[in-house]
PDB file of C-alpha atoms in Angstrom:
ATOM      1  CA  UNK A   1      -8.815  18.901   1.924  1.00 60.00           C
ATOM      2  CA  UNK A   2      -8.141  16.666   4.762  1.00 79.00           C
ATOM      3  CA  UNK A   3      -7.074  13.644   3.144  1.00 93.00           C
ATOM      4  CA  UNK A   4      -8.517  10.091   3.683  1.00 96.00           C
ATOM      5  CA  UNK A   5      -9.972   9.898   7.031  1.00 97.00           C
ATOM      6  CA  UNK A   6     -10.180   6.668   8.799  1.00 97.00           C
ATOM      7  CA  UNK A   7     -11.694   5.555  12.008  1.00 97.00           C
ATOM      8  CA  UNK A   8     -10.701   4.448  14.643  1.00 97.00           C
ATOM      9  CA  UNK A   9      -7.040   4.609  14.684  1.00 96.00           C
ATOM     10  CA  UNK A  10      -6.718   1.384  17.368  1.00 96.00           C
ATOM     11  CA  UNK A  11      -8.847  -1.032  18.069  1.00 96.00           C
ATOM     12  CA  UNK A  12      -8.382  -3.480  20.557  1.00 97.00           C
ATOM     13  CA  UNK A  13     -10.988  -6.097  20.763  1.00 96.00           C
ATOM     14  CA  UNK A  14     -11.815  -9.844  22.127  1.00 96.00           C
ATOM     15  CA  UNK A  15     -12.093 -12.665  19.595  1.00 96.00           C
ATOM     16  CA  UNK A  16     -15.730 -13.080  18.483  1.00 96.00           C
ATOM     17  CA  UNK A  17     -16.691  -9.219  18.728  1.00 97.00           C
ATOM     18  CA  UNK A  18     -17.638  -7.536  15.725  1.00 97.00           C
ATOM     19  CA  UNK A  19     -15.336  -5.024  14.358  1.00 97.00           C
ATOM     20  CA  UNK A  20     -16.453  -1.946  12.106  1.00 98.00           C
ATOM     21  CA  UNK A  21     -13.754   0.252  10.305  1.00 98.00           C
ATOM     22  CA  UNK A  22     -14.452   3.346   8.923  1.00 98.00           C
ATOM     23  CA  UNK A  23     -13.172   5.604   5.862  1.00 98.00           C
ATOM     24  CA  UNK A  24     -14.145   9.114   4.312  1.00 97.00           C
ATOM     25  CA  UNK A  25     -12.345   9.268   1.159  1.00 97.00           C
ATOM     26  CA  UNK A  26     -10.931  12.312  -0.352  1.00 96.00           C
ATOM     27  CA  UNK A  27     -14.121  14.343  -1.961  1.00 94.00           C
ATOM     28  CA  UNK A  28     -14.160  13.676  -5.939  1.00 92.00           C
ATOM     29  CA  UNK A  29     -12.092  10.443  -6.058  1.00 94.00           C
ATOM     30  CA  UNK A  30     -14.305   7.700  -7.437  1.00 92.00           C
ATOM     31  CA  UNK A  31     -12.253   5.009  -6.454  1.00 94.00           C
ATOM     32  CA  UNK A  32     -11.980   3.688  -2.873  1.00 96.00           C
ATOM     33  CA  UNK A  33      -9.632   0.794  -1.503  1.00 96.00           C
ATOM     34  CA  UNK A  34      -9.380  -0.989   1.281  1.00 97.00           C
ATOM     35  CA  UNK A  35      -5.599  -2.734   2.118  1.00 96.00           C
ATOM     36  CA  UNK A  36      -4.169  -5.041   4.970  1.00 96.00           C
ATOM     37  CA  UNK A  37      -0.688  -4.322   6.137  1.00 93.00           C
ATOM     38  CA  UNK A  38       0.924  -7.610   7.670  1.00 87.00           C
ATOM     39  CA  UNK A  39       4.689  -8.401   8.134  1.00 82.00           C
ATOM     40  CA  UNK A  40       3.923 -11.793   6.042  1.00 82.00           C
ATOM     41  CA  UNK A  41       2.281 -10.533   3.224  1.00 83.00           C
ATOM     42  CA  UNK A  42       2.645  -6.529   3.083  1.00 86.00           C
ATOM     43  CA  UNK A  43       0.192  -4.528   1.752  1.00 91.00           C
ATOM     44  CA  UNK A  44      -2.617  -6.662   0.202  1.00 91.00           C
ATOM     45  CA  UNK A  45      -5.470  -5.694  -1.575  1.00 92.00           C
ATOM     46  CA  UNK A  46      -8.979  -6.646   0.249  1.00 95.00           C
ATOM     47  CA  UNK A  47     -11.640  -5.009  -2.163  1.00 96.00           C
ATOM     48  CA  UNK A  48     -11.986  -1.803  -4.275  1.00 95.00           C
ATOM     49  CA  UNK A  49     -15.083   0.288  -5.336  1.00 95.00           C
ATOM     50  CA  UNK A  50     -15.781   2.385  -8.341  1.00 93.00           C
ATOM     51  CA  UNK A  51     -18.735   4.987  -7.944  1.00 93.00           C
ATOM     52  CA  UNK A  52     -19.655   3.093  -5.204  1.00 94.00           C
ATOM     53  CA  UNK A  53     -19.819  -0.031  -6.543  1.00 95.00           C
ATOM     54  CA  UNK A  54     -17.722  -3.062  -5.527  1.00 95.00           C
ATOM     55  CA  UNK A  55     -15.658  -4.245  -8.514  1.00 93.00           C
ATOM     56  CA  UNK A  56     -13.193  -6.474  -6.984  1.00 91.00           C
ATOM     57  CA  UNK A  57     -13.574  -8.369  -3.862  1.00 92.00           C
ATOM     58  CA  UNK A  58     -11.363 -11.373  -4.276  1.00 90.00           C
ATOM     59  CA  UNK A  59      -8.666 -10.409  -1.445  1.00 90.00           C
ATOM     60  CA  UNK A  60     -11.422 -10.033   0.883  1.00 93.00           C
ATOM     61  CA  UNK A  61     -10.101 -13.586   3.044  1.00 86.00           C
ATOM     62  CA  UNK A  62     -13.030 -15.230   4.445  1.00 84.00           C
ATOM     63  CA  UNK A  63     -17.222 -14.636   4.454  1.00 91.00           C
ATOM     64  CA  UNK A  64     -16.346 -12.844   7.938  1.00 95.00           C
ATOM     65  CA  UNK A  65     -15.227  -9.854   6.134  1.00 96.00           C
ATOM     66  CA  UNK A  66     -17.598  -7.453   4.223  1.00 97.00           C
ATOM     67  CA  UNK A  67     -17.296  -4.295   3.035  1.00 97.00           C
ATOM     68  CA  UNK A  68     -20.127  -1.340   2.000  1.00 97.00           C
ATOM     69  CA  UNK A  69     -19.848   2.115   0.763  1.00 97.00           C
ATOM     70  CA  UNK A  70     -23.403   3.345   0.891  1.00 96.00           C
ATOM     71  CA  UNK A  71     -22.677   6.716  -0.906  1.00 94.00           C
ATOM     72  CA  UNK A  72     -19.568   8.580  -2.202  1.00 94.00           C
ATOM     73  CA  UNK A  73     -18.134  10.073   1.227  1.00 94.00           C
ATOM     74  CA  UNK A  74     -18.414   6.746   3.530  1.00 96.00           C
ATOM     75  CA  UNK A  75     -17.250   3.149   3.495  1.00 98.00           C
ATOM     76  CA  UNK A  76     -17.054   0.639   6.449  1.00 98.00           C
ATOM     77  CA  UNK A  77     -14.999  -3.025   6.469  1.00 98.00           C
ATOM     78  CA  UNK A  78     -16.843  -4.992   8.911  1.00 97.00           C
ATOM     79  CA  UNK A  79     -15.094  -8.518  10.450  1.00 97.00           C
ATOM     80  CA  UNK A  80     -17.659 -10.357  12.180  1.00 96.00           C
ATOM     81  CA  UNK A  81     -16.891 -12.474  13.919  1.00 96.00           C
ATOM     82  CA  UNK A  82     -13.243 -11.330  14.618  1.00 96.00           C
ATOM     83  CA  UNK A  83     -10.269 -13.583  15.306  1.00 96.00           C
ATOM     84  CA  UNK A  84      -6.809 -13.101  16.370  1.00 95.00           C
ATOM     85  CA  UNK A  85      -5.223 -13.433  13.073  1.00 94.00           C
ATOM     86  CA  UNK A  86      -7.070 -10.368  11.890  1.00 95.00           C
ATOM     87  CA  UNK A  87      -4.688  -8.405  13.608  1.00 95.00           C
ATOM     88  CA  UNK A  88      -3.539  -6.267  11.541  1.00 95.00           C
ATOM     89  CA  UNK A  89      -3.397  -2.202  10.059  1.00 96.00           C
ATOM     90  CA  UNK A  90      -6.099  -1.938   7.803  1.00 98.00           C
ATOM     91  CA  UNK A  91      -5.595   1.346   5.337  1.00 97.00           C
ATOM     92  CA  UNK A  92      -8.070   2.895   3.251  1.00 97.00           C
ATOM     93  CA  UNK A  93      -7.085   4.519  -0.034  1.00 96.00           C
ATOM     94  CA  UNK A  94      -8.783   6.599  -2.639  1.00 95.00           C
ATOM     95  CA  UNK A  95      -8.065   7.935  -5.888  1.00 91.00           C
ATOM     96  CA  UNK A  96      -9.191   9.349  -9.077  1.00 84.00           C
ATOM     97  CA  UNK A  97      -6.389   8.178 -11.855  1.00 76.00           C
ATOM     98  CA  UNK A  98      -3.312   6.567 -11.065  1.00 74.00           C
ATOM     99  CA  UNK A  99      -1.851   7.495  -7.528  1.00 82.00           C
ATOM    100  CA  UNK A 100      -3.419   6.155  -4.423  1.00 90.00           C
ATOM    101  CA  UNK A 101      -4.099   8.659  -1.318  1.00 94.00           C
ATOM    102  CA  UNK A 102      -4.006   6.591   1.770  1.00 96.00           C
ATOM    103  CA  UNK A 103      -5.551   7.151   5.290  1.00 96.00           C
ATOM    104  CA  UNK A 104      -3.375   6.855   8.439  1.00 95.00           C
ATOM    105  CA  UNK A 105      -4.894   3.336   8.930  1.00 96.00           C
ATOM    106  CA  UNK A 106      -6.748   1.777  11.728  1.00 97.00           C
ATOM    107  CA  UNK A 107      -4.337  -0.843  13.599  1.00 96.00           C
ATOM    108  CA  UNK A 108      -6.461  -3.757  14.896  1.00 97.00           C
ATOM    109  CA  UNK A 109      -5.865  -5.929  17.765  1.00 96.00           C
ATOM    110  CA  UNK A 110      -8.311  -8.815  18.557  1.00 97.00           C
ATOM    111  CA  UNK A 111      -6.886 -10.889  21.506  1.00 95.00           C
TER     112      UNK A 111
ATOM    113  CA  UNK B   1       1.175 -15.618  -4.184  1.00 71.00           C
ATOM    114  CA  UNK B   2       3.263 -12.734  -4.069  1.00 82.00           C
ATOM    115  CA  UNK B   3       3.487 -10.836  -7.534  1.00 91.00           C
ATOM    116  CA  UNK B   4       5.512  -8.251  -6.360  1.00 94.00           C
ATOM    117  CA  UNK B   5       8.213  -8.988  -4.289  1.00 93.00           C
ATOM    118  CA  UNK B   6      11.206  -7.428  -2.062  1.00 94.00           C
ATOM    119  CA  UNK B   7      13.758  -9.938  -0.771  1.00 92.00           C
ATOM    120  CA  UNK B   8      15.416  -7.130   1.598  1.00 94.00           C
ATOM    121  CA  UNK B   9      13.150  -6.653   4.757  1.00 93.00           C
ATOM    122  CA  UNK B  10      15.888  -4.093   5.904  1.00 96.00           C
ATOM    123  CA  UNK B  11      18.177  -1.822   4.483  1.00 97.00           C
ATOM    124  CA  UNK B  12      21.110   0.157   6.673  1.00 97.00           C
ATOM    125  CA  UNK B  13      23.045   2.863   5.172  1.00 98.00           C
ATOM    126  CA  UNK B  14      25.257   5.971   6.432  1.00 98.00           C
ATOM    127  CA  UNK B  15      23.910   9.611   5.619  1.00 97.00           C
ATOM    128  CA  UNK B  16      25.237  11.036   2.497  1.00 97.00           C
ATOM    129  CA  UNK B  17      25.902   7.592   0.796  1.00 97.00           C
ATOM    130  CA  UNK B  18      23.592   5.823  -1.667  1.00 98.00           C
ATOM    131  CA  UNK B  19      20.374   4.111  -0.847  1.00 98.00           C
ATOM    132  CA  UNK B  20      19.474   1.234  -3.414  1.00 98.00           C
ATOM    133  CA  UNK B  21      16.273  -0.666  -2.745  1.00 98.00           C
ATOM    134  CA  UNK B  22      15.242  -3.783  -5.273  1.00 98.00           C
ATOM    135  CA  UNK B  23      11.972  -4.826  -6.129  1.00 97.00           C
ATOM    136  CA  UNK B  24      11.112  -8.082  -8.510  1.00 97.00           C
ATOM    137  CA  UNK B  25       7.898  -8.716  -9.974  1.00 97.00           C
ATOM    138  CA  UNK B  26       6.569 -11.831 -12.054  1.00 96.00           C
ATOM    139  CA  UNK B  27       3.388 -10.998 -13.995  1.00 93.00           C
ATOM    140  CA  UNK B  28       4.399  -9.980 -17.129  1.00 93.00           C
ATOM    141  CA  UNK B  29       1.300  -8.102 -17.488  1.00 93.00           C
ATOM    142  CA  UNK B  30       2.389  -5.180 -15.163  1.00 95.00           C
ATOM    143  CA  UNK B  31       3.072  -1.943 -16.967  1.00 93.00           C
ATOM    144  CA  UNK B  32       3.041   0.894 -14.024  1.00 93.00           C
ATOM    145  CA  UNK B  33       5.259   0.744 -11.348  1.00 95.00           C
ATOM    146  CA  UNK B  34       5.045   2.914  -8.166  1.00 94.00           C
ATOM    147  CA  UNK B  35       7.313   3.382  -5.101  1.00 97.00           C
ATOM    148  CA  UNK B  36       5.539   4.344  -1.869  1.00 96.00           C
ATOM    149  CA  UNK B  37       7.024   5.622   1.258  1.00 97.00           C
ATOM    150  CA  UNK B  38       5.883   5.204   4.614  1.00 95.00           C
ATOM    151  CA  UNK B  39       6.305   6.525   8.158  1.00 95.00           C
ATOM    152  CA  UNK B  40       5.333   5.132  11.547  1.00 91.00           C
ATOM    153  CA  UNK B  41       1.673   5.892  12.356  1.00 88.00           C
ATOM    154  CA  UNK B  42       0.850   7.331   8.676  1.00 92.00           C
ATOM    155  CA  UNK B  43      -0.344   6.004   5.350  1.00 94.00           C
ATOM    156  CA  UNK B  44       1.733   5.272   2.580  1.00 95.00           C
ATOM    157  CA  UNK B  45       2.666   8.404   0.111  1.00 95.00           C
ATOM    158  CA  UNK B  46       3.493   8.185  -3.170  1.00 94.00           C
ATOM    159  CA  UNK B  47       7.342   8.789  -3.977  1.00 96.00           C
ATOM    160  CA  UNK B  48       7.650   8.131  -7.537  1.00 96.00           C
ATOM    161  CA  UNK B  49       6.457   5.873 -10.524  1.00 94.00           C
ATOM    162  CA  UNK B  50       7.713   4.360 -14.031  1.00 95.00           C
ATOM    163  CA  UNK B  51       6.081   3.694 -17.225  1.00 93.00           C
ATOM    164  CA  UNK B  52       7.036   0.302 -18.673  1.00 93.00           C
ATOM    165  CA  UNK B  53       7.975   2.605 -22.138  1.00 93.00           C
ATOM    166  CA  UNK B  54      10.786   3.955 -19.877  1.00 94.00           C
ATOM    167  CA  UNK B  55      13.653   2.362 -18.093  1.00 95.00           C
ATOM    168  CA  UNK B  56      14.562   5.383 -15.812  1.00 97.00           C
ATOM    169  CA  UNK B  57      12.848   8.345 -14.058  1.00 97.00           C
ATOM    170  CA  UNK B  58      14.212  10.447 -12.174  1.00 97.00           C
ATOM    171  CA  UNK B  59      12.953  12.793  -9.622  1.00 96.00           C
ATOM    172  CA  UNK B  60      15.732  15.124  -7.687  1.00 97.00           C
ATOM    173  CA  UNK B  61      17.384  12.460  -5.550  1.00 97.00           C
ATOM    174  CA  UNK B  62      15.293   9.761  -6.307  1.00 98.00           C
ATOM    175  CA  UNK B  63      15.735   7.552  -9.327  1.00 98.00           C
ATOM    176  CA  UNK B  64      13.682   4.438 -10.326  1.00 98.00           C
ATOM    177  CA  UNK B  65      15.108   2.232 -12.931  1.00 98.00           C
ATOM    178  CA  UNK B  66      12.973  -0.620 -14.815  1.00 97.00           C
ATOM    179  CA  UNK B  67      14.793  -3.593 -16.258  1.00 96.00           C
ATOM    180  CA  UNK B  68      11.867  -5.208 -18.100  1.00 95.00           C
ATOM    181  CA  UNK B  69      13.522  -8.367 -19.090  1.00 95.00           C
ATOM    182  CA  UNK B  70      14.538  -9.255 -15.613  1.00 96.00           C
ATOM    183  CA  UNK B  71      11.073  -8.277 -14.139  1.00 96.00           C
ATOM    184  CA  UNK B  72      13.354  -5.844 -11.910  1.00 97.00           C
ATOM    185  CA  UNK B  73      13.115  -2.500 -10.598  1.00 96.00           C
ATOM    186  CA  UNK B  74      15.244  -0.639  -7.788  1.00 98.00           C
ATOM    187  CA  UNK B  75      15.001   2.677  -6.312  1.00 98.00           C
ATOM    188  CA  UNK B  76      17.823   4.881  -6.095  1.00 98.00           C
ATOM    189  CA  UNK B  77      18.369   7.535  -3.435  1.00 98.00           C
ATOM    190  CA  UNK B  78      21.490   9.742  -3.588  1.00 97.00           C
ATOM    191  CA  UNK B  79      22.530  11.344  -0.866  1.00 97.00           C
ATOM    192  CA  UNK B  80      20.769   9.551   1.842  1.00 98.00           C
ATOM    193  CA  UNK B  81      19.368  11.842   4.460  1.00 97.00           C
ATOM    194  CA  UNK B  82      18.066  10.511   7.854  1.00 97.00           C
ATOM    195  CA  UNK B  83      14.661  12.141   7.090  1.00 97.00           C
ATOM    196  CA  UNK B  84      14.553   9.208   4.286  1.00 97.00           C
ATOM    197  CA  UNK B  85      14.604   6.659   7.253  1.00 98.00           C
ATOM    198  CA  UNK B  86      11.067   4.792   6.547  1.00 97.00           C
ATOM    199  CA  UNK B  87       9.483   1.805   5.270  1.00 96.00           C
ATOM    200  CA  UNK B  88       9.550   1.812   1.378  1.00 97.00           C
ATOM    201  CA  UNK B  89       7.025  -0.134  -0.566  1.00 96.00           C
ATOM    202  CA  UNK B  90       7.097  -0.991  -4.759  1.00 96.00           C
ATOM    203  CA  UNK B  91       4.006  -1.403  -6.431  1.00 94.00           C
ATOM    204  CA  UNK B  92       2.519  -2.320  -9.517  1.00 94.00           C
ATOM    205  CA  UNK B  93      -0.103  -2.421 -11.954  1.00 92.00           C
ATOM    206  CA  UNK B  94      -1.503  -3.096 -15.427  1.00 89.00           C
ATOM    207  CA  UNK B  95      -2.969  -0.354 -17.959  1.00 79.00           C
ATOM    208  CA  UNK B  96      -6.454  -0.227 -17.460  1.00 73.00           C
ATOM    209  CA  UNK B  97      -6.500  -1.918 -13.981  1.00 76.00           C
ATOM    210  CA  UNK B  98      -7.023   0.949 -10.899  1.00 75.00           C
ATOM    211  CA  UNK B  99      -5.626  -1.627  -8.100  1.00 83.00           C
ATOM    212  CA  UNK B 100      -2.127  -1.668  -7.333  1.00 88.00           C
ATOM    213  CA  UNK B 101      -0.091  -4.787  -5.941  1.00 91.00           C
ATOM    214  CA  UNK B 102       2.133  -4.030  -3.314  1.00 92.00           C
ATOM    215  CA  UNK B 103       5.370  -5.827  -1.833  1.00 93.00           C
ATOM    216  CA  UNK B 104       6.436  -6.408   1.523  1.00 92.00           C
ATOM    217  CA  UNK B 105       8.395  -3.405   2.240  1.00 94.00           C
ATOM    218  CA  UNK B 106      11.545  -2.654   2.920  1.00 96.00           C
ATOM    219  CA  UNK B 107      12.434  -0.693   6.025  1.00 96.00           C
ATOM    220  CA  UNK B 108      15.625   1.803   5.428  1.00 98.00           C
ATOM    221  CA  UNK B 109      17.448   3.423   7.717  1.00 98.00           C
ATOM    222  CA  UNK B 110      19.776   6.081   7.530  1.00 98.00           C
ATOM    223  CA  UNK B 111      22.353   6.595  10.098  1.00 97.00           C
ATOM    224  CA  UNK B 112      23.779   9.967  10.773  1.00 94.00           C
TER     225      UNK B 112
END
């Protein structure tokens, strides 16, 4: 298996623009997680899904953030409108039981 | 509020010596702990874990120690190698929960 695949790897955008990050989990994994990495807070959980259903979105910082999982092989994290403080590396991870497998991350820079 | 804390942002160690990375947690419900390793431009990868029924778990050069009363765990790497240079994240979870709470990471540099 190719592992968790994220796109884009890098995104530079201007404040106010919409940003969409994409994730393809490992086939067969029924949990999908979105994390954000910052220097101050490390890896913080934004939202996670089980069998395509959002289970806990309490980590989503604001209404500007939304996440969907229309099917077992695809998820999106959308930020609209984006702000400079959203600049971070966003990781998607999937799991079956226990261990999380992470993608390589999407580095977002909002100018 | 950070439930998992790594108070040392960085650590430098000579090759061949022991590296000790520390982690503290505040939630007494946590009973499963993991260490992840992250190289630049890559996602974190699982390294080693420990359940609260144990106080030590060893895998080759890597050993994790758990002190439940102090809510503290540590990762020992012996001997340290230059390839171990990476950011190490401590993580914790509760039985039955599926999300992990991560610390802020410690950047380890092993000097040849």
